[in-house]
Short mmCIF file of C-alpha atoms in Angstrom, two decimals:
data_model
loop_
_atom_site.label_atom_id
_atom_site.label_comp_id
_atom_site.label_asym_id
_atom_site.label_seq_id
_atom_site.Cartn_x
_atom_site.Cartn_y
_atom_site.Cartn_z
CA UNK A 862 168.36 -43.47 2.50
CA UNK A 863 167.09 -41.42 5.44
CA UNK A 864 163.91 -40.63 3.49
CA UNK A 865 163.22 -44.32 2.85
CA UNK A 866 163.82 -45.13 6.52
CA UNK A 867 161.55 -42.26 7.63
CA UNK A 868 158.85 -43.34 5.18
CA UNK A 869 159.05 -46.92 6.51
CA UNK A 870 158.61 -45.75 10.11
CA UNK A 871 155.67 -43.47 9.23
CA UNK A 872 154.01 -46.25 7.20
CA UNK A 873 154.43 -48.75 10.05
CA UNK A 874 152.94 -46.33 12.56
CA UNK A 875 150.00 -45.57 10.26
CA UNK A 876 149.24 -49.26 9.74
CA UNK A 877 149.54 -50.01 13.46
CA UNK A 878 147.20 -47.16 14.36
CA UNK A 879 144.64 -48.39 11.78
CA UNK A 880 144.62 -51.78 13.52
CA UNK A 881 144.18 -50.15 16.93
CA UNK A 882 141.36 -47.96 15.64
CA UNK A 883 139.70 -50.99 14.02
CA UNK A 884 139.71 -52.93 17.32
CA UNK A 885 138.28 -49.93 19.18
CA UNK A 886 135.65 -49.19 16.52
CA UNK A 887 134.42 -52.74 16.07
CA UNK A 888 133.09 -54.38 19.24
CA UNK A 889 132.48 -58.05 19.82
CA UNK A 890 130.36 -59.22 22.72
CA UNK A 891 129.70 -62.81 23.77
CA UNK A 892 126.71 -64.81 24.91
CA UNK A 893 126.93 -68.32 26.34
CA UNK A 894 124.36 -70.70 27.70
CA UNK A 895 124.15 -74.37 28.64
CA UNK A 896 121.63 -76.81 27.22
CA UNK A 897 120.85 -80.03 29.08
CA UNK A 898 120.27 -83.08 26.90
CA UNK A 899 118.77 -85.64 29.24
CA UNK A 900 118.58 -89.41 28.79
CA UNK A 901 114.82 -89.26 28.27
CA UNK A 902 115.02 -87.20 25.08
CA UNK A 903 113.79 -89.33 22.16
CA UNK A 904 115.76 -89.70 18.93
CA UNK A 905 114.53 -88.17 15.65
CA UNK A 906 112.40 -85.54 17.39
CA UNK A 907 113.20 -81.81 17.64
CA UNK A 908 113.56 -80.62 21.24
CA UNK A 909 113.76 -76.99 22.31
CA UNK A 910 115.58 -75.28 25.19
CA UNK A 911 115.20 -71.55 25.94
CA UNK A 912 117.40 -69.23 28.02
CA UNK A 913 117.29 -65.50 28.75
CA UNK A 914 120.44 -63.71 27.70
CA UNK A 915 121.07 -61.43 30.66
CA UNK A 916 124.80 -61.06 29.97
CA UNK A 917 124.14 -59.58 26.50
CA UNK A 918 121.91 -56.98 28.15
CA UNK A 919 124.86 -56.03 30.37
CA UNK A 920 127.10 -55.53 27.34
CA UNK A 921 124.72 -53.29 25.40
CA UNK A 922 122.96 -51.58 28.28
CA UNK A 923 119.68 -53.44 27.81
CA UNK A 924 117.95 -50.64 25.96
CA UNK A 925 117.47 -49.12 22.54
CA UNK A 926 119.75 -46.22 23.54
CA UNK A 927 122.86 -48.43 23.56
CA UNK A 928 125.55 -46.69 21.57
CA UNK A 929 126.11 -49.52 19.05
CA UNK A 930 124.72 -50.30 15.63
CA UNK A 931 125.07 -52.81 12.81
CA UNK A 932 124.91 -55.75 15.20
CA UNK A 933 125.47 -59.11 13.47
CA UNK A 934 126.16 -62.66 14.55
CA UNK A 935 129.89 -63.21 14.01
CA UNK A 936 130.48 -66.67 15.46
CA UNK A 937 128.47 -69.59 16.82
CA UNK A 938 129.85 -72.73 18.40
CA UNK A 939 128.47 -75.68 20.32
CA UNK A 940 130.58 -77.89 22.58
CA UNK A 941 130.21 -80.61 25.19
CA UNK A 942 130.55 -79.16 28.71
CA UNK A 943 129.90 -82.52 30.39
CA UNK A 944 130.49 -85.40 30.62
CA UNK A 945 134.23 -84.86 30.38
CA UNK A 946 135.48 -86.51 27.19
CA UNK A 947 131.99 -86.46 25.64
CA UNK A 948 131.45 -85.81 21.95
CA UNK A 949 128.73 -84.57 19.63
CA UNK A 950 128.19 -87.86 17.78
CA UNK A 951 124.63 -88.23 19.12
CA UNK A 952 123.52 -84.90 17.62
CA UNK A 953 121.70 -84.99 14.29
CA UNK A 954 121.05 -81.24 13.94
CA UNK A 955 121.01 -78.00 15.90
CA UNK A 956 119.43 -74.57 15.30
CA UNK A 957 119.92 -71.37 17.31
CA UNK A 958 117.20 -68.69 17.34
CA UNK A 959 117.21 -65.29 19.06
CA UNK A 960 114.30 -63.01 19.90
CA UNK A 961 113.37 -60.32 22.41
CA UNK A 962 110.32 -58.52 23.71
CA UNK A 963 108.38 -57.25 20.72
CA UNK A 964 110.49 -58.95 18.02
CA UNK A 965 110.04 -62.18 16.14
CA UNK A 966 112.46 -65.07 16.29
CA UNK A 967 115.46 -65.04 13.96
CA UNK A 968 117.46 -68.12 13.07
CA UNK A 969 121.09 -67.01 13.55
CA UNK A 970 123.01 -70.30 13.31
CA UNK A 971 122.43 -73.96 12.49
CA UNK A 972 124.02 -77.20 11.41
CA UNK A 973 122.28 -80.23 9.95
CA UNK A 974 123.58 -83.70 9.16
CA UNK A 975 126.12 -83.49 11.98
CA UNK A 976 128.71 -86.22 11.57
CA UNK A 977 131.52 -85.71 14.04
CA UNK A 978 133.11 -87.37 17.05
CA UNK A 979 134.56 -84.04 18.13
CA UNK A 980 133.66 -82.34 21.40
CA UNK A 981 133.00 -78.99 19.67
CA UNK A 982 131.59 -77.76 16.39
CA UNK A 983 131.35 -74.38 14.66
CA UNK A 984 127.83 -73.73 13.43
CA UNK A 985 126.86 -72.27 10.06
CA UNK A 986 125.80 -68.62 10.38
CA UNK A 987 122.53 -67.53 8.79
CA UNK A 988 122.50 -64.15 7.09
CA UNK A 989 119.84 -62.47 9.19
CA UNK A 990 120.96 -58.95 8.45
CA UNK A 991 121.36 -56.51 11.31
CA UNK A 992 120.14 -57.65 14.72
CA UNK A 993 120.08 -54.22 16.39
CA UNK A 994 116.41 -54.27 17.38
CA UNK A 995 116.64 -57.79 18.79
CA UNK A 996 119.89 -57.43 20.74
CA UNK A 997 119.24 -53.93 22.04
CA UNK A 998 115.72 -54.75 23.28
CA UNK A 999 115.05 -56.07 26.75
CA UNK A 1000 114.42 -59.74 27.36
CA UNK A 1001 116.78 -61.18 24.76
CA UNK A 1002 116.05 -64.90 24.51
CA UNK A 1003 118.10 -67.64 22.87
CA UNK A 1004 116.29 -70.81 21.84
CA UNK A 1005 118.28 -73.90 20.96
CA UNK A 1006 116.51 -76.58 18.94
CA UNK A 1007 118.29 -79.91 18.60
CA UNK A 1008 117.56 -83.37 17.26
CA UNK A 1009 119.34 -86.55 18.31
CA UNK A 1010 120.32 -89.53 16.16
CA UNK A 1011 120.04 -91.85 19.17
CA UNK A 1012 119.00 -91.48 22.77
CA UNK A 1013 121.91 -90.65 25.05
CA UNK A 1014 123.00 -93.18 27.68
CA UNK A 1015 123.68 -90.38 30.18
CA UNK A 1016 122.82 -86.71 30.57
CA UNK A 1017 124.89 -84.38 28.42
CA UNK A 1018 125.40 -80.67 29.01
CA UNK A 1019 126.08 -78.62 25.87
CA UNK A 1020 127.57 -75.13 25.85
CA UNK A 1021 126.29 -72.75 23.18
CA UNK A 1022 128.59 -69.78 22.54
CA UNK A 1023 127.49 -66.88 20.33
CA UNK A 1024 129.51 -63.80 19.47
CA UNK A 1025 127.93 -60.64 18.13
CA UNK A 1026 129.83 -57.84 16.42
CA UNK A 1027 128.85 -54.18 16.22
CA UNK A 1028 130.18 -50.71 15.52
CA UNK A 1029 129.68 -47.63 17.71
CA UNK A 1030 127.04 -45.06 16.85
CA UNK A 1031 128.64 -41.84 15.68
#
C-alpha cells in the first residue's frame, strides 16, 4: 500500500513539473492595435490600416539575436472597442498581414463572410509556417484589411489582438 501511495505522489510531482516546464519553455507574447472605421468608408471596398508593432519588439528584443525560435501565430481576435455596445455586423471580411523591414507580407489571420451580431470574433489562422524572421526583425508592421457590408452610421474603433507563440533557443 505504501508503494502505491509513494508511486502516486511521485507520478503527480512528475506531471506537475512537466506542466511547469512546458509553460516556461513555450512563450506567448501579445500584440494589439486599434483600427478606426470611420463613417466615410464605403461599403464593398477593401480598406487598409497599418500600425507599427513596437510592443512586439519589446518582447523579443527587436533584433535577430532574440533567444526565441519557432514563432507562430497562435491566436487572432477582433473586437469592438467603441462605441460601447457596438457589434461586428457591418463587417463583411477582415484580413491581418504582418511584415517587417526586409521581409514580405504574410497573411496570418482572416475571416470572410462575417455574419455575427457579436462584439468580438476569433479569426481563422493561416498556416504561414514559422514567423521568426518577420517577428524578430525591426519595424514589425501589422496591416489590417477590412471590407464593410454597409457604411457605418458612426465611427467604430476595432481592437485587433494577435498572440504569437515561440520556444527558447537552446
